[in-house]
mmCIF file of C-alpha atoms in Angstrom:
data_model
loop_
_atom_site.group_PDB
_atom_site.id
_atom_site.type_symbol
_atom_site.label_atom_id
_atom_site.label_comp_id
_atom_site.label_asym_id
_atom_site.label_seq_id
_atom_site.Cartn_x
_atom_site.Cartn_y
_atom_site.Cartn_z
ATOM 1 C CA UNK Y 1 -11.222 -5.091 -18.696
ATOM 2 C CA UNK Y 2 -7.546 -6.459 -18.665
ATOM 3 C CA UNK Y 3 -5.226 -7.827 -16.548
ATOM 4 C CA UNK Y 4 -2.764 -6.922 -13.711
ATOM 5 C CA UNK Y 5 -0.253 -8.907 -12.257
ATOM 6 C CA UNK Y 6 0.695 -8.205 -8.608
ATOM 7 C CA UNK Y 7 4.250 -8.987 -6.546
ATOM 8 C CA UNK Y 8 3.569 -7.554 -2.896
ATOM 9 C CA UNK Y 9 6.751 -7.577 -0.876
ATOM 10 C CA UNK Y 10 6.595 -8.342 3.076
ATOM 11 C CA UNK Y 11 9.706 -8.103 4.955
ATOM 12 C CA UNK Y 12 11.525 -7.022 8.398
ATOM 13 C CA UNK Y 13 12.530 -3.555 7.542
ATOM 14 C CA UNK Y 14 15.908 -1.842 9.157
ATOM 15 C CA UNK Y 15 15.656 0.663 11.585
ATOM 16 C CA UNK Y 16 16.563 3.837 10.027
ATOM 17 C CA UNK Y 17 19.396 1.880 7.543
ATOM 18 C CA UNK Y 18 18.117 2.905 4.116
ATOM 19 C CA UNK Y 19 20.872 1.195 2.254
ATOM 20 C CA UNK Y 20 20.367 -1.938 4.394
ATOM 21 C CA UNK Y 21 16.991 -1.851 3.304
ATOM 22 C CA UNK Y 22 17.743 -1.185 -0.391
ATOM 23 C CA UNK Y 23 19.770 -4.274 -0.461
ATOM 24 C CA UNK Y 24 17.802 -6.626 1.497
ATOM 25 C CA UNK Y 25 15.117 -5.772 -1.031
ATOM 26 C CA UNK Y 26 17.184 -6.235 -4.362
ATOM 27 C CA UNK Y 27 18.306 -9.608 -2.588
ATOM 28 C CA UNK Y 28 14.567 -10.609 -1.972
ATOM 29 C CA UNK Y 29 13.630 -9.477 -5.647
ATOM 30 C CA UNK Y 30 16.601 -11.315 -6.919
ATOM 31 C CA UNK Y 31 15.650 -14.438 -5.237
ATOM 32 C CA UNK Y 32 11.976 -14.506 -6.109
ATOM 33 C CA UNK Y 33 11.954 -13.459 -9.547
ATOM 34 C CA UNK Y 34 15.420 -14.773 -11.097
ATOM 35 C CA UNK Y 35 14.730 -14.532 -14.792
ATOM 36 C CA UNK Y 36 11.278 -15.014 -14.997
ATOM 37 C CA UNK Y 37 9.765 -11.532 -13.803
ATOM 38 C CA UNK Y 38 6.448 -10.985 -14.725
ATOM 39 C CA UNK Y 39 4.322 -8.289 -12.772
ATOM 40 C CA UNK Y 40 2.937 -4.532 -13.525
ATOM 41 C CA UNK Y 41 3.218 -3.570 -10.215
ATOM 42 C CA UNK Y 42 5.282 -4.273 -7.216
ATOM 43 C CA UNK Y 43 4.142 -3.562 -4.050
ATOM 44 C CA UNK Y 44 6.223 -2.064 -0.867
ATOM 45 C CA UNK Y 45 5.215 -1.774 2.630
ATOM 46 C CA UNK Y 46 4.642 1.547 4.299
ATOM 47 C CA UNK Y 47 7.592 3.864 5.151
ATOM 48 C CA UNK Y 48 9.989 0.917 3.587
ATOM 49 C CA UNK Y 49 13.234 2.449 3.341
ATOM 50 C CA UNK Y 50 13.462 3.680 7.401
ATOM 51 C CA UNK Y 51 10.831 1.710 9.622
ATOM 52 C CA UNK Y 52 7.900 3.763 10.819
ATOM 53 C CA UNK Y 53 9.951 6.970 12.548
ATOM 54 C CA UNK Y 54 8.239 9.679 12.293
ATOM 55 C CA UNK Y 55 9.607 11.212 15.111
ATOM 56 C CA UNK Y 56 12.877 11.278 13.904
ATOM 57 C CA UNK Y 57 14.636 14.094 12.427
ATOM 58 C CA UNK Y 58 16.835 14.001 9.568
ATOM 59 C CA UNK Y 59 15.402 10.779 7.768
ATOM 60 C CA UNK Y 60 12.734 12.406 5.775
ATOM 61 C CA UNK Y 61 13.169 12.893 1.732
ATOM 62 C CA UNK Y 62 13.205 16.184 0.300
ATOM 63 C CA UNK Y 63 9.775 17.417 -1.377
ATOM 64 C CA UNK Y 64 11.914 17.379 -4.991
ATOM 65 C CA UNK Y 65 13.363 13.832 -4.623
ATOM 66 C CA UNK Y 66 15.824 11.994 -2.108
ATOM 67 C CA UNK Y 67 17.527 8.809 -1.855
ATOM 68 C CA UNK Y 68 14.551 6.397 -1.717
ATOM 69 C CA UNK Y 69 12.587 7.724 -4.719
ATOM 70 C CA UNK Y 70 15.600 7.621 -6.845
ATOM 71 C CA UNK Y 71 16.267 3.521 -5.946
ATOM 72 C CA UNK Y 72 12.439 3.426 -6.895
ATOM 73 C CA UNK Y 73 12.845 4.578 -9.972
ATOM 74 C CA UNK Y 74 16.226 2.602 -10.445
ATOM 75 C CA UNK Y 75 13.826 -0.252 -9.513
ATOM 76 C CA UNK Y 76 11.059 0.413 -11.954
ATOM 77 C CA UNK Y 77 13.915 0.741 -15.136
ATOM 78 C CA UNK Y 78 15.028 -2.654 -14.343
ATOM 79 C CA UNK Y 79 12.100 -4.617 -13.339
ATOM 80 C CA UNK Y 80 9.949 -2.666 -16.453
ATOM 81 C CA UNK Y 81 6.779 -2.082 -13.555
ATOM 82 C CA UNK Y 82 5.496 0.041 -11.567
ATOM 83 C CA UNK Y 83 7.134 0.017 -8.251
ATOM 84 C CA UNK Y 84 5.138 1.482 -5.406
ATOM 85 C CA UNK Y 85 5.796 2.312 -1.208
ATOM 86 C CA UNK Y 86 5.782 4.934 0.973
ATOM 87 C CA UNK Y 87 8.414 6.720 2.621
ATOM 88 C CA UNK Y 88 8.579 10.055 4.688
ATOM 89 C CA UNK Y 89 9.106 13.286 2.541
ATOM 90 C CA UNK Y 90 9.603 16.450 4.076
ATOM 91 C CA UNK Y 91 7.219 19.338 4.122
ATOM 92 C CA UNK Y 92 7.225 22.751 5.583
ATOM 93 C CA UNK Y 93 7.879 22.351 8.945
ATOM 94 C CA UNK Y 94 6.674 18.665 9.489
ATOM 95 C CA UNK Y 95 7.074 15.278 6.713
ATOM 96 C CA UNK Y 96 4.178 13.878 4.703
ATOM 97 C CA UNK Y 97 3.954 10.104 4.440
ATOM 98 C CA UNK Y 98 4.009 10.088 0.794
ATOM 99 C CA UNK Y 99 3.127 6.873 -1.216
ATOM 100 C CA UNK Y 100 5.464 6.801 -4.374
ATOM 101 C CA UNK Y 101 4.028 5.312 -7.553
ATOM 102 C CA UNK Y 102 7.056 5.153 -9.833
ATOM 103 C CA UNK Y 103 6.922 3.806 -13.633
ATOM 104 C CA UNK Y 104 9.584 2.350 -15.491
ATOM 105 C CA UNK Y 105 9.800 5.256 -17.443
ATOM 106 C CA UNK Y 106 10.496 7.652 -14.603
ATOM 107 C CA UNK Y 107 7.005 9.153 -14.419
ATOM 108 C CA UNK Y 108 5.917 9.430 -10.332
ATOM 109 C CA UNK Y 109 2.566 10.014 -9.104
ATOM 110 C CA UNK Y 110 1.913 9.880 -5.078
ATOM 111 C CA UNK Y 111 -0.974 9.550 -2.589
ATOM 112 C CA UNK Y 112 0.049 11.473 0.945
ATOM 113 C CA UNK Y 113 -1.616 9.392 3.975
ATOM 114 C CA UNK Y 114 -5.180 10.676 4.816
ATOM 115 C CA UNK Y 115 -5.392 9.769 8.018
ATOM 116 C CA UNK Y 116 -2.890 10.136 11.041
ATOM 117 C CA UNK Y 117 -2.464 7.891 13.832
ATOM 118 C CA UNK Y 118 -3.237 9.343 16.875
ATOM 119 C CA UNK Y 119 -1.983 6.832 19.127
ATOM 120 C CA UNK Y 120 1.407 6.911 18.176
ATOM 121 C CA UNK Y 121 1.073 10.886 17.753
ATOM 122 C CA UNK Y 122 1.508 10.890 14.123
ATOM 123 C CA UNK Y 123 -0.147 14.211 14.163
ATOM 124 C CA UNK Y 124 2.513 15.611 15.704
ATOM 125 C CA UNK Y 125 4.762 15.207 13.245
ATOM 126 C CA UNK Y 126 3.353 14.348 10.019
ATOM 127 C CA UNK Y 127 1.093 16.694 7.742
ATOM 128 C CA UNK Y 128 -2.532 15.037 6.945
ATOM 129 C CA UNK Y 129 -2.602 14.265 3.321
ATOM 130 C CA UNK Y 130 -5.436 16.623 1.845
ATOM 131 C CA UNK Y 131 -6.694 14.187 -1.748
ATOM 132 C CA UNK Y 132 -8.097 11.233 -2.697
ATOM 133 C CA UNK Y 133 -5.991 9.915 -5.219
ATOM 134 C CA UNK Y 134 -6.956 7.195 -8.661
ATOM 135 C CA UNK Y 135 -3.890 5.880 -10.106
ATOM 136 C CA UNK Y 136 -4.349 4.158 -13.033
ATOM 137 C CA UNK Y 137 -2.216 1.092 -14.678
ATOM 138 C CA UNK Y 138 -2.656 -0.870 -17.544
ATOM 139 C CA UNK Y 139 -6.331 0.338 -18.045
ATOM 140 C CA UNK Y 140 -6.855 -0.507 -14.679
ATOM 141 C CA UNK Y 141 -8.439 2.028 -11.663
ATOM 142 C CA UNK Y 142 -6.396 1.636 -8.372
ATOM 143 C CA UNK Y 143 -7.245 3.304 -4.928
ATOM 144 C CA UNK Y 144 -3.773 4.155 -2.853
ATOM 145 C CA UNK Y 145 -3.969 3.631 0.875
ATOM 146 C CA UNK Y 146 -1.588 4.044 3.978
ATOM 147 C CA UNK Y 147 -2.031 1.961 6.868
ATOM 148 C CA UNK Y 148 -4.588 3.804 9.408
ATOM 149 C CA UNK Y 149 -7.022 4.741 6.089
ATOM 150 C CA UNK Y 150 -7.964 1.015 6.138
ATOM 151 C CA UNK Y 151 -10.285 2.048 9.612
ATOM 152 C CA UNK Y 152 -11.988 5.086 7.582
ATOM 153 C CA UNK Y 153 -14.861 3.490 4.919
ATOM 154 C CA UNK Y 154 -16.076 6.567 3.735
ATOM 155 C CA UNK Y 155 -12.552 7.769 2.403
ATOM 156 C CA UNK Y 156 -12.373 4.533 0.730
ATOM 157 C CA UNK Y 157 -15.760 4.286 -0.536
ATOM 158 C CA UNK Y 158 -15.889 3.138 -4.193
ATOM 159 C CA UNK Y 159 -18.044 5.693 -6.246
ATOM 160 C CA UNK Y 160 -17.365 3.205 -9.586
ATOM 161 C CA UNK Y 161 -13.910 5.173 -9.674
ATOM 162 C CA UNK Y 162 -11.881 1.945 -9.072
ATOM 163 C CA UNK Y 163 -10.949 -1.781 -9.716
ATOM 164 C CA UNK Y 164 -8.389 -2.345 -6.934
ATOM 165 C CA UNK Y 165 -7.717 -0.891 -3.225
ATOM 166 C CA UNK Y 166 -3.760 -0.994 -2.668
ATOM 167 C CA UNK Y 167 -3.060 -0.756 1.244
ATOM 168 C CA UNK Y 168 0.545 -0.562 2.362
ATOM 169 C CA UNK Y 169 1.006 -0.567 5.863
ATOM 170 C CA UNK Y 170 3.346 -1.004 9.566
ATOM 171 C CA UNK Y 171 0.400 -2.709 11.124
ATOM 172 C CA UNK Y 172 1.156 -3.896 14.663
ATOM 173 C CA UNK Y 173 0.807 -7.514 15.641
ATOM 174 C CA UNK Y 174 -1.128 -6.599 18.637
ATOM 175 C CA UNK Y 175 -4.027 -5.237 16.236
ATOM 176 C CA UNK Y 176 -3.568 -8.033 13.559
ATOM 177 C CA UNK Y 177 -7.309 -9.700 13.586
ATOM 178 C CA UNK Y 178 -8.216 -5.618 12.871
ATOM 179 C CA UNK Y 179 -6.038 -5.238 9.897
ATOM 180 C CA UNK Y 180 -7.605 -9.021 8.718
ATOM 181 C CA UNK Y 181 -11.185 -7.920 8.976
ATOM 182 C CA UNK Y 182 -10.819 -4.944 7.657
ATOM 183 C CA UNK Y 183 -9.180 -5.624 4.526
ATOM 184 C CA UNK Y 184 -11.976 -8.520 3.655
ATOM 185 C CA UNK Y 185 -15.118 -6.025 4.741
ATOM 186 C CA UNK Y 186 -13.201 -3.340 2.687
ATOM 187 C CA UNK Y 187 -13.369 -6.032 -0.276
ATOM 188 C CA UNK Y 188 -16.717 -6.968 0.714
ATOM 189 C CA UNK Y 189 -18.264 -3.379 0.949
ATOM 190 C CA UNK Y 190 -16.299 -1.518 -2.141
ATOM 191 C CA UNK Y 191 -17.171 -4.920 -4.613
ATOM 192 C CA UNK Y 192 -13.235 -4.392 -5.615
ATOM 193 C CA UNK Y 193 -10.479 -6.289 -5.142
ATOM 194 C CA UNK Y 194 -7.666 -5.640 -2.417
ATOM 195 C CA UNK Y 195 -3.927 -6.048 -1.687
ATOM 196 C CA UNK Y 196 -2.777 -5.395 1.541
ATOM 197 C CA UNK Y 197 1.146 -5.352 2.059
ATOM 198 C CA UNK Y 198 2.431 -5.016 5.798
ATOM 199 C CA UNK Y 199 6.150 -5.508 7.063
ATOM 200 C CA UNK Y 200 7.183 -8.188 9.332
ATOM 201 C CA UNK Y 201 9.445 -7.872 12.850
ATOM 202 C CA UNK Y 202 10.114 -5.657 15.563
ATOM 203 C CA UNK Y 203 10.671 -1.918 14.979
ATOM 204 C CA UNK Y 204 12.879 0.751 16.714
ATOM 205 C CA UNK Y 205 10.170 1.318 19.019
ATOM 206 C CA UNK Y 206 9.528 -2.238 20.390
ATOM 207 C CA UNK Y 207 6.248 -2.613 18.143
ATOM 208 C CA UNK Y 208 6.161 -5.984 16.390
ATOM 209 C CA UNK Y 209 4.608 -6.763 13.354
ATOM 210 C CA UNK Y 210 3.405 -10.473 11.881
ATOM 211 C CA UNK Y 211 3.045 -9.636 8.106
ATOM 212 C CA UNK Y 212 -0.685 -10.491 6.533
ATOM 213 C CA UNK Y 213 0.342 -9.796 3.110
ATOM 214 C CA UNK Y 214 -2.303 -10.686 1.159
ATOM 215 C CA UNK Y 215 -4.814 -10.542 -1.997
ATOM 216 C CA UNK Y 216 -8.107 -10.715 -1.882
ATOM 217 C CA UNK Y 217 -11.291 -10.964 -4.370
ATOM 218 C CA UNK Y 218 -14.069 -9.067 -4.475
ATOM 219 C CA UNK Y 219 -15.968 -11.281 -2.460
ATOM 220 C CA UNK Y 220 -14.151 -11.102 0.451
ATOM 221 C CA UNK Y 221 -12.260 -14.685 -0.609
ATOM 222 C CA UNK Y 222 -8.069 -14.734 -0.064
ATOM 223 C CA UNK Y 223 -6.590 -15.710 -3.492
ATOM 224 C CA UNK Y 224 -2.709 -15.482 -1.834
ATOM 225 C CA UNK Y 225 -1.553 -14.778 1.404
ATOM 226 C CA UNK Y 226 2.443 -14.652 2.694
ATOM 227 C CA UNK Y 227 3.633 -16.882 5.580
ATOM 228 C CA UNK Y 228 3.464 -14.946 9.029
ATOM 229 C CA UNK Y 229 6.230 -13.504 10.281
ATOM 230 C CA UNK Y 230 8.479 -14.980 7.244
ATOM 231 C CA UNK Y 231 9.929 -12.676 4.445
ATOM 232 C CA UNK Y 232 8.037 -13.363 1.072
ATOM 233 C CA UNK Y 233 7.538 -11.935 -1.973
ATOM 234 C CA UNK Y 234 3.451 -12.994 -2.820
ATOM 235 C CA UNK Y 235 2.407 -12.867 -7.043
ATOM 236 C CA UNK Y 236 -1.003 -13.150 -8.896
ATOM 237 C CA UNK Y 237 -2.403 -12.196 -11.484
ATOM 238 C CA UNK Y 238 -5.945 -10.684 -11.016
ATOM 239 C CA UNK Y 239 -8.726 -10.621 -13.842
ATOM 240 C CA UNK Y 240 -10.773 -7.742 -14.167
ATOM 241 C CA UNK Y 241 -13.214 -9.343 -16.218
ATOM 242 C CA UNK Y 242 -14.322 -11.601 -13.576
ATOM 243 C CA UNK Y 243 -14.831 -8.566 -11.433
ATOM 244 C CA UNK Y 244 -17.130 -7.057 -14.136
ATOM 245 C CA UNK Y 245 -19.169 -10.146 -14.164
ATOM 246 C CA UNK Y 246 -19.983 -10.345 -10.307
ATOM 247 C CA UNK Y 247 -20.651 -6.388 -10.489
ATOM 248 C CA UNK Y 248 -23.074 -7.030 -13.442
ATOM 249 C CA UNK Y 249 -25.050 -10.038 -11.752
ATOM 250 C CA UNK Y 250 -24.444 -8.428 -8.089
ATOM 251 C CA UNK Y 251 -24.971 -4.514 -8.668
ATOM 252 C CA UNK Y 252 -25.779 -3.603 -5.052
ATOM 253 C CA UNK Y 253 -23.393 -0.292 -5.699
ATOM 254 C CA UNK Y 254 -26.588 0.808 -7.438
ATOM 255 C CA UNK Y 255 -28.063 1.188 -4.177
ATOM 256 C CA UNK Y 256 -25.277 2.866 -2.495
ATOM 257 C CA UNK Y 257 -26.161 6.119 -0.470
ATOM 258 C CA UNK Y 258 -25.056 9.337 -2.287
ATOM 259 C CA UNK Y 259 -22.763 11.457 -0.311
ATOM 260 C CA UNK Y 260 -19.912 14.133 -0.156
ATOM 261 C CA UNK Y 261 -16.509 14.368 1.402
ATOM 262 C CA UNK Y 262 -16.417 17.665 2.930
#
């Protein structure tokens, strides 16, 4: 198995500002990387280009392509990586919270969120994404997930289809040591590694958010996490071979329980 290096981006996103978000971004990338960029996949947090509004009309991309997925794919040309985050597309009469994975080469594939948050009525307005999606990079078999599908194990249950669980996400402070848990059982449970990417700083609706960025081994052990509540840009590289070692001397997914999504 090969290598991937990571970049996972936490940051205070603008309310409904796409623009300021584009260019507090291309600041942040500026700053980190300089001239020494080095990663296969960069990382964005969940609905990144407006804040989590999905009550709003009017801010959603179109199904064919808007404003957001073209700076993706402006990003992807000029940092030569995948660049992946979610944003709100529109669909029939409601949006989908659509995570874009967009190549250098212009090629997008997407993952549309699983499952809704009821709480903040994200039913009402957002269409439940209908497949499990495996994107693959480099070789390497990567699991998409938005935010609330970190709660839901059996949508995220590895069946040996994937190396890596990518979780992008406007996870509330308030429910922090949930989202921390989680994201190490998720680890734990799946025998895969995991990158969780969450914003930082209050939203248009009052909610604030305190970041947990991180990486973490199969083992449930943090290799990298950002500074609370601080904009950071977080980078490893992650060995697949050492995950294909502890599978081959730990194999408990051969004693998994068989079972169907219906």
């Amino acid at each position: 198995m090969s290598t991937l290096t990571i970049a996972a981006v936490q940051y205070d996103i603008h309310w409904l500002d796409q623009q300021a978000n584009f260019n507090r971004l291309e600041q942040l990338f500026a700053d980190h990387f300089r001239e020494n960029f080095a990663a296969d996949l960069l990382l964005l947090p969940e609905t990144f280009s407006t804040g989590f509004c999905i009550n709003k009309k009017g801010v959603e991309e179109a199904e064919d392509g808007g404003i957001a997925l073209a700076w993706l794919k402006k990003m992807a040309k000029q940092y030569n990586c995948v660049v992946a985050g979610s944003v709100l597309v529109s669909q029939n009469d409601k949006k989908v919270n659509r995570f874009y994975w967009v190549c250098a080469n212009g090629t997008v594939e997407h993952y549309d969120k699983r499952h809704l948050f009821r709480l903040g009525k994200e039913q009402d307005h957002v269409a439940q994404g209908q497949n499990r999606k495996i994107i693959t990079i480099n070789g390497i078999n990567i699991l998409p997930l938005v935010c609330y599908d970190l709660r839901f194990p059996v949508w995220s249950r590895n069946r040996q289809d994937y190396d890596l669980m990518v979780n992008v996400a406007n996870w509330p402070a308030a429910r922090r040591h949930v989202w921390d848990t989680l994201l190490k059982a998720r680890a734990m449970e799946n025998q895969t590694w995991v990158v969780g990417v969450n914003r930082i700083g209050e939203d248009g609706r009052n909610t604030s958010h305190s970041g947990g960025t991180t990486i973490i081994d199969f083992s449930g052990k943090t290799i990298i996490s950002a500074v609370d509540n601080q904009q950071q840009i977080i980078t490893t590289q992650l060995d697949f071979s050492k995950l294909e070692k502890f599978k081959h001397d730990f194999p408990a997914f051969l004693d998994a329980d068989e079972f169907e999504l219906q």
